[in-house]
XYZ file of C-alpha atoms in Angstrom:
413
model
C 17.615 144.458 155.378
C 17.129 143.345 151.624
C 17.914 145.674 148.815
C 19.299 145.137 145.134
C 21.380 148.322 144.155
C 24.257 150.579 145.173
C 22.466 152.246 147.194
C 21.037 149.315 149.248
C 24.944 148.729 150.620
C 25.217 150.881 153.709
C 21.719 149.397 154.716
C 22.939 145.909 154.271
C 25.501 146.523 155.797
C 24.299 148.141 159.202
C 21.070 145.428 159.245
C 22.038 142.204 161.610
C 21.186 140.173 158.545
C 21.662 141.740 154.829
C 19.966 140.075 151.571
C 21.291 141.079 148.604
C 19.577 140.435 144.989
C 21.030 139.965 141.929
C 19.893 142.185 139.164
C 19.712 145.066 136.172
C 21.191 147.282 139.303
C 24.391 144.864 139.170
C 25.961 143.326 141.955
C 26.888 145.621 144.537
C 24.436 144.925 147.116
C 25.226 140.794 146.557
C 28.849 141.619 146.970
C 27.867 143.077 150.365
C 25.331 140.984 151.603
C 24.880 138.015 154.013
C 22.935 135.919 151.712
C 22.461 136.876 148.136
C 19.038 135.433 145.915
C 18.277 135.667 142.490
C 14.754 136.999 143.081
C 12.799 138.340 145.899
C 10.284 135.707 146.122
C 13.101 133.787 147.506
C 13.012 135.412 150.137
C 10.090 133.529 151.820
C 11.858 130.291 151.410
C 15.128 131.401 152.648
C 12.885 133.066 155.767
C 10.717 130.285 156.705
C 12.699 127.601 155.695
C 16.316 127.801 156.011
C 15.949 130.944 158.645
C 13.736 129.306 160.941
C 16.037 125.694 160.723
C 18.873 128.010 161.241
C 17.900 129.575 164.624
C 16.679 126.190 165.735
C 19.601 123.848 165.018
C 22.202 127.046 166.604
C 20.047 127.310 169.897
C 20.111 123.888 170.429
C 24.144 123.812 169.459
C 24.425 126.339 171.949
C 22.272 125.268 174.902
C 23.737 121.877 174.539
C 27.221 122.864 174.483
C 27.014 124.526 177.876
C 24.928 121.822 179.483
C 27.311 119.170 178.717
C 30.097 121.643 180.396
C 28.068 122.131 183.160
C 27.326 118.327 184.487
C 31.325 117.768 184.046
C 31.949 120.770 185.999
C 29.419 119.854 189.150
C 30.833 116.252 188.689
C 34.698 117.931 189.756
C 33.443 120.409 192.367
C 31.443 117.817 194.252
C 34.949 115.161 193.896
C 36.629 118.484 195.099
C 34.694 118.240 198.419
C 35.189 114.672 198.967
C 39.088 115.018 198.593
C 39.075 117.813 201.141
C 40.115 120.561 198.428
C 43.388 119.106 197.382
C 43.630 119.827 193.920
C 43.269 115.822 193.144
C 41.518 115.845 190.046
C 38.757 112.820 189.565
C 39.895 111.967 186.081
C 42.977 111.200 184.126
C 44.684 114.523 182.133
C 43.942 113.400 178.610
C 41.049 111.265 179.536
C 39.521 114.837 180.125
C 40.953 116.688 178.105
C 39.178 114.770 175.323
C 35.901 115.384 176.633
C 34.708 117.728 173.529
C 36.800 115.949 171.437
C 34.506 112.676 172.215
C 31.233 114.292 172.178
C 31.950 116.924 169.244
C 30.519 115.022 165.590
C 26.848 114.873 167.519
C 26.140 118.220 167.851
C 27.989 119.297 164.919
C 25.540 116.574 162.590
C 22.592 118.401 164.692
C 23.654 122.047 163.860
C 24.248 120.559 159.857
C 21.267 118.773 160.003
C 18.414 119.081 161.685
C 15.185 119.503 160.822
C 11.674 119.472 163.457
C 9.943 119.979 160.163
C 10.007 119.649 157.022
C 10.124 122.685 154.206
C 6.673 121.836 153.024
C 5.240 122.240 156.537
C 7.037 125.376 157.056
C 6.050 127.285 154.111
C 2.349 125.830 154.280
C 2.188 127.044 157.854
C 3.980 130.501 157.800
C 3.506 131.144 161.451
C 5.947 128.400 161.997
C 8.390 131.385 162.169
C 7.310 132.430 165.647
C 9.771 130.597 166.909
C 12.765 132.275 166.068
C 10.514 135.842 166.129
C 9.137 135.315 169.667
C 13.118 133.439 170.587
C 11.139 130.059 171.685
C 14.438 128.248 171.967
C 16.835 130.778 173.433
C 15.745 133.188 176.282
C 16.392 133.213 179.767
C 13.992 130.959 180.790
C 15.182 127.949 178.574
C 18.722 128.594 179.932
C 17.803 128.458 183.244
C 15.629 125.557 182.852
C 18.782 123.512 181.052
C 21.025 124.900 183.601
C 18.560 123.439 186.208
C 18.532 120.063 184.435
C 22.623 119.822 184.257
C 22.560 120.514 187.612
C 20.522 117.664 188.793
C 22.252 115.426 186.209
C 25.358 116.182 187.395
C 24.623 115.427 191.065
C 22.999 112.515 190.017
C 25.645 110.809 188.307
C 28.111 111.600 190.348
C 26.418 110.602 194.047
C 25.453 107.550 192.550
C 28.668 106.757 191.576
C 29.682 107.266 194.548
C 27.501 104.865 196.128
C 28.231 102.272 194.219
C 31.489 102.202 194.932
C 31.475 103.014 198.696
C 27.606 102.539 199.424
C 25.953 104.783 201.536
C 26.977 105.466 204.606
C 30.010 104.243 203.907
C 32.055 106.701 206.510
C 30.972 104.999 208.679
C 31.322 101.913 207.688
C 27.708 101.024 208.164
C 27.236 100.055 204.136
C 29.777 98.563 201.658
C 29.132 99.679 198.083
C 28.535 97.132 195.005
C 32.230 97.274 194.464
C 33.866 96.331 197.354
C 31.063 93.453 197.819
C 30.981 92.004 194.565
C 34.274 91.246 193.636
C 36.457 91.825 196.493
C 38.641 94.226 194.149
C 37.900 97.751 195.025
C 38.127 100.419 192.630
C 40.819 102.573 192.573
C 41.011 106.492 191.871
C 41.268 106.167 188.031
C 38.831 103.259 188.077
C 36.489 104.920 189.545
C 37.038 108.149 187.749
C 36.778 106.527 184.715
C 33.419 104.677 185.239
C 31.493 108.318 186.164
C 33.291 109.449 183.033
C 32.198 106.644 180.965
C 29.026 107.416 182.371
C 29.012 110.906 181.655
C 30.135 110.539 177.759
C 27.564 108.045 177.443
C 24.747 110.528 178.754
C 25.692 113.261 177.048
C 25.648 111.191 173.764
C 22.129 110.144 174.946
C 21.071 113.635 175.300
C 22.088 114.968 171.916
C 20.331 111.987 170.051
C 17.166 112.802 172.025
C 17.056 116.655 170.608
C 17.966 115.482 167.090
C 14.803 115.054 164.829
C 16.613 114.726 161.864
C 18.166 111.391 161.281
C 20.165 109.847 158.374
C 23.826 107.906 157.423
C 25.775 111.313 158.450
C 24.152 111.728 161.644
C 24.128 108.138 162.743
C 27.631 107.247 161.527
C 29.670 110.298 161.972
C 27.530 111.822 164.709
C 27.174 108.987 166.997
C 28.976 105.647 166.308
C 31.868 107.748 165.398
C 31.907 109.157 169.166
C 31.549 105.863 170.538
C 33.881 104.257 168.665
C 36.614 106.956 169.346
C 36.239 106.772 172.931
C 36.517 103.462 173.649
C 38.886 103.278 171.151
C 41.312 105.946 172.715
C 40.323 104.091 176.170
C 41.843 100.773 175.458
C 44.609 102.111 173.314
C 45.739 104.723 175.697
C 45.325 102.476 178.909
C 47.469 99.226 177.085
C 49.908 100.731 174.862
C 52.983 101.755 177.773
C 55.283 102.352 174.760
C 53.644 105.917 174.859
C 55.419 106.907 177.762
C 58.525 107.252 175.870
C 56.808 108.939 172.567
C 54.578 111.669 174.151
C 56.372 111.920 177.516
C 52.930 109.613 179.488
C 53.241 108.402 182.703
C 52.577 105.136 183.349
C 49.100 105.363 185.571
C 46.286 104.451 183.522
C 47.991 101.764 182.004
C 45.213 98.436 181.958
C 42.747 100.543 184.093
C 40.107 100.209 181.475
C 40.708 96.415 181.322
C 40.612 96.701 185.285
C 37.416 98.800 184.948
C 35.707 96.648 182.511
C 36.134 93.245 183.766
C 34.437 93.931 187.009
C 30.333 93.847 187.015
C 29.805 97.076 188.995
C 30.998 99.154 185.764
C 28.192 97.542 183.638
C 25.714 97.861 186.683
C 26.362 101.456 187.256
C 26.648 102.469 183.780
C 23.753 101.082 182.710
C 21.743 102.451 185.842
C 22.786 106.368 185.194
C 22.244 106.130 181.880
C 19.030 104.793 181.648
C 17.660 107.092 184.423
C 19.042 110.145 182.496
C 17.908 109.303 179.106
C 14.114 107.976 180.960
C 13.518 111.365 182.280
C 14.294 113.261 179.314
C 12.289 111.005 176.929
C 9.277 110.913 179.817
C 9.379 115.033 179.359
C 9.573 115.021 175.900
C 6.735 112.697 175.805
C 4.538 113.741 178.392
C 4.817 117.720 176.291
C 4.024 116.992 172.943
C 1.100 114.605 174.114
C -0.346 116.372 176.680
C 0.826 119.878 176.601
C 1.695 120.420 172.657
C 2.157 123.650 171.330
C 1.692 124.476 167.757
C 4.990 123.548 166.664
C 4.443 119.917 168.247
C 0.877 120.205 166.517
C 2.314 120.657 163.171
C 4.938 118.195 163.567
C 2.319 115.538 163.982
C 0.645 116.494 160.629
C 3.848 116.896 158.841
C 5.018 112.923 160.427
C 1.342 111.955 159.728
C 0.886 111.096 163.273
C -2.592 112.387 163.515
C -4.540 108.754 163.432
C -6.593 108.018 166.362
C -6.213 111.278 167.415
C -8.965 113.891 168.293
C -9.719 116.492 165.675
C -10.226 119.068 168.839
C -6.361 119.393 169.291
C -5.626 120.534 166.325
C -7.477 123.594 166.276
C -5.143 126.087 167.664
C -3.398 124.896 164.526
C -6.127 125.856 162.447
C -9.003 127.639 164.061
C -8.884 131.560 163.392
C -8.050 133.805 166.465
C -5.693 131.793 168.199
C -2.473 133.946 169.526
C -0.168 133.089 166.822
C -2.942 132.226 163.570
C -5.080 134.743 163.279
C -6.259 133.669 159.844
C -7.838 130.221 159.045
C -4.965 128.634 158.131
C -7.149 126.209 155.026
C -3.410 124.968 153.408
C -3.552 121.896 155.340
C -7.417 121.297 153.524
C -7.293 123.117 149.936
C -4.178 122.018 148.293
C -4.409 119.134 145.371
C -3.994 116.053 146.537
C -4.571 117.041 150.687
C -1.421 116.002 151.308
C 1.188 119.287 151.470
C 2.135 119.070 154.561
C 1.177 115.546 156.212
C 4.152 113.753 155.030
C 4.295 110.643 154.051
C 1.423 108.575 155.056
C -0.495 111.456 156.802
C -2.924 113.391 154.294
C -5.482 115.112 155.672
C -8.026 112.866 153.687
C -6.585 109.846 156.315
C -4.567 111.977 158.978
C -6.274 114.501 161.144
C -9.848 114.985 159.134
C -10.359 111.033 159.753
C -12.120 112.271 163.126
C -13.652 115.537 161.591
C -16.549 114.640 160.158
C -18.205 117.115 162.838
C -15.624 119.781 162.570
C -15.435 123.516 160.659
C -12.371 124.881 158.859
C -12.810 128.956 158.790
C -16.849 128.444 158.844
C -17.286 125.478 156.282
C -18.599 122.375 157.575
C -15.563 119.910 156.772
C -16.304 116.083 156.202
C -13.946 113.582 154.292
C -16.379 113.980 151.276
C -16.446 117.659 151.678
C -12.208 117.284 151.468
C -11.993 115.321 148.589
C -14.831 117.148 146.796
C -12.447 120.155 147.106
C -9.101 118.794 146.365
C -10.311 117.324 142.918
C -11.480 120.469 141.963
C -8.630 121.539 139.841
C -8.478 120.391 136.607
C -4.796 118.682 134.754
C -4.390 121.765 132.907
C -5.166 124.191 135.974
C -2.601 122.266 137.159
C 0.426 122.646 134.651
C -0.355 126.307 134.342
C 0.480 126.312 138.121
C 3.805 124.926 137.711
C 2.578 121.749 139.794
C 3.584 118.198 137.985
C 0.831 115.779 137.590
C 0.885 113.929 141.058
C 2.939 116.355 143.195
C 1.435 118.119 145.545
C 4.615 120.131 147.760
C 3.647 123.809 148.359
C 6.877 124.189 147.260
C 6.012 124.046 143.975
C 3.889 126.914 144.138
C 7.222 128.890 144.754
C 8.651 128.291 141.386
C 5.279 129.732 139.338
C 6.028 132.083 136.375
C 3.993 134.277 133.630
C 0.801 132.922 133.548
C 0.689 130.671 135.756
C 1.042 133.220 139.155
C -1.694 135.334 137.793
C -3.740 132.038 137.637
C -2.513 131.260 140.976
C -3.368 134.374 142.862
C -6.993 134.175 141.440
């Protein structure tokens, strides 16, 4: 609900989300409101910018906190069975009990973040919105599918593990695992635990930077070196320092088990074996979808990235084409505004992005060439221009936002 006087409050305040705007009417309905905007053609920016990047960075916060939760959980049950249901727990007490402490920056720099587009491309496109409207990234189908995933991830690590330490077979005694036949030192309960945990954090970490789009210094050094660097830090602290047993009441067990752990080759060979099968199926998915099976959103990105070189003009027309489920209007922003180049990004306007193969193609019934494209984006003159609101050279869609007195009217003709 979105309202700008008194009696706006109770509205406001019943609605899900309330807007409030600031105004002659005073301040009541800001007071009481969720979000509060000067002017009510901020609204579409705070919509289809910030409230679709909203919805998609807290899905993704959400489905990924549960997965992660859900592979250490499968990991504990299926130790459970092997240890005929003593209560014998696979890892050491604050080992786990800093599991979200270790994997906790990445997802929060992804829920600050992240962006699968850029603002440009999601006010030039409006039916980028879809996604939160039609709940693309949180409905019972996604669940299950994630839930599905963590389920095979956690079985995975774990059994192979497993393996490697006792090969298969190994009750009876038919196979030796790459433990007890590399070394001669087996690997003892912590040892082991700690190499599936290792294992585990690792993954996890793997999995969060693959569903990040958005990367900078925040997200690389707080989100994941930071993690790293605490966990291994906390491992070889924790595991040499044996004064702690007198300061915080330790026992002495995993003292020099991650020295133990690392100095033996099977730790290296199974970590690096889990963790590139993980991380290789969930980059082969991502992959394989946004070339072959691409819905608009992927479509979009590609313009916005400027990854549309080489690539047919054809798959881009749900994007653009009228009648398609979600644009039902030719959607010309990507052709008509100055420059060509609102939402390609850098390196992708539509003069050299996805019109380089289009010299065949139509764009709401007009033939559309590269000469046809310029010809139309040099149309306006400088002074059409600054009565626009758009600086000499820029050429965001978001400028068209910030258009006043004479230059709207101009703008809506």
């Amino acid at each position: 609900a979105i309202g700008d006087g008194a009696n706006d409050v109770g509205m406001i305040q019943e609605a899900q989300i309330g807007v409030g705007i600031s105004g002659k009417e005073g301040r009541q309905a800001v007071n009481n409101s969720d979000f509060a905007i000067a002017q009510f053609r901020f609204l579409k920016r705070l919509m289809l910018v910030h409230g679709r990047w909203n919805y998609r960075r807290i899905s993704k916060v959400i489905i990924w906190s549960f997965y992660k939760n859900i592979v250490m959980s499968l990991i504990l049950i299926y130790f459970t069975t092997d240890c005929g249901y003593s209560g014998q727990t696979l890892f050491e007490d604050y080992v786990y009990t800093g599991y979200n402490f270790f994997l906790g920056m990445p997802i929060v720099m992804v829920g600050l973040f992240d962006q699968d587009i850029s603002d440009r491309a999601a006010m030039a496109f409006p039916a980028c919105y879809v996604v939160g409207r039609e709940k693309w990234d949180l409905n019972l189908k996604m669940i299950a599918v994630n839930f599905f995933q963590a389920t095979v991830e956690g079985t995975f690590i774990y059994y192979v593990a497993r393996a490697g330490l006792n090969g298969i077979g190994s009750n009876s005694g038919s196979a030796v695992g790459i433990w007890q036949g590399g070394t001669g030192f087996t690997a003892d309960l912590y040892v082991f635990g700690t190499t599936v945990y290792t294992a585990l954090v690792i993954s996890m970490l793997f999995k969060v930077m693959q569903i990040h789009y958005t990367w900078n210094t925040w997200t690389l050094w707080l989100g994941i070196i930071f993690s790293y660097t605490l966990y291994f830090g906390f491992l070889f602290i924790y595991g040499s320092w044996a004064a702690l047993e007198n300061y915080l009441e330790m026992s002495l067990d995993f003292i020099w088990v991650p020295q133990h752990m690392m100095s033996n080759a099977p730790f290296y060979l199974l970590t690096l074996l889990i963790v590139t099968c993980s991380a290789t199926f969930d980059t082969a998915y991502y992959i394989i979808k946004s070339e072959f099976y691409p819905d608009e959103i992927d479509l979009i990105r590609d313009i916005d990235h400027g990854r549309t070189d080489g690539k047919p003009y054809w798959r881009y027309n749900k994007v653009d084409a009228p009648g398609t489920h979600y644009f039902d209007e030719p959607t010309s922003m990507l052709f008509s505004e100055p420059g060509g180049s609102s939402c390609a990004g850098k390196g992708g306007g539509s003069e050299n992005g996805v019109m380089s193969a289009g010299e065949h193609a139509t764009a709401g019934g007009v033939a559309v060439t590269e000469g046809t494209i310029r010809s139309h984006n040099s149309n306006l003159s400088i002074d059409d221009r600054a009565d626009m609101g758009i600086a000499q050279g820029t050429t965001s869609s978001y400028n068209y936002d910030h258009v006043e007195g004479k230059g709207e009217e101009k703008a809506a003709k």
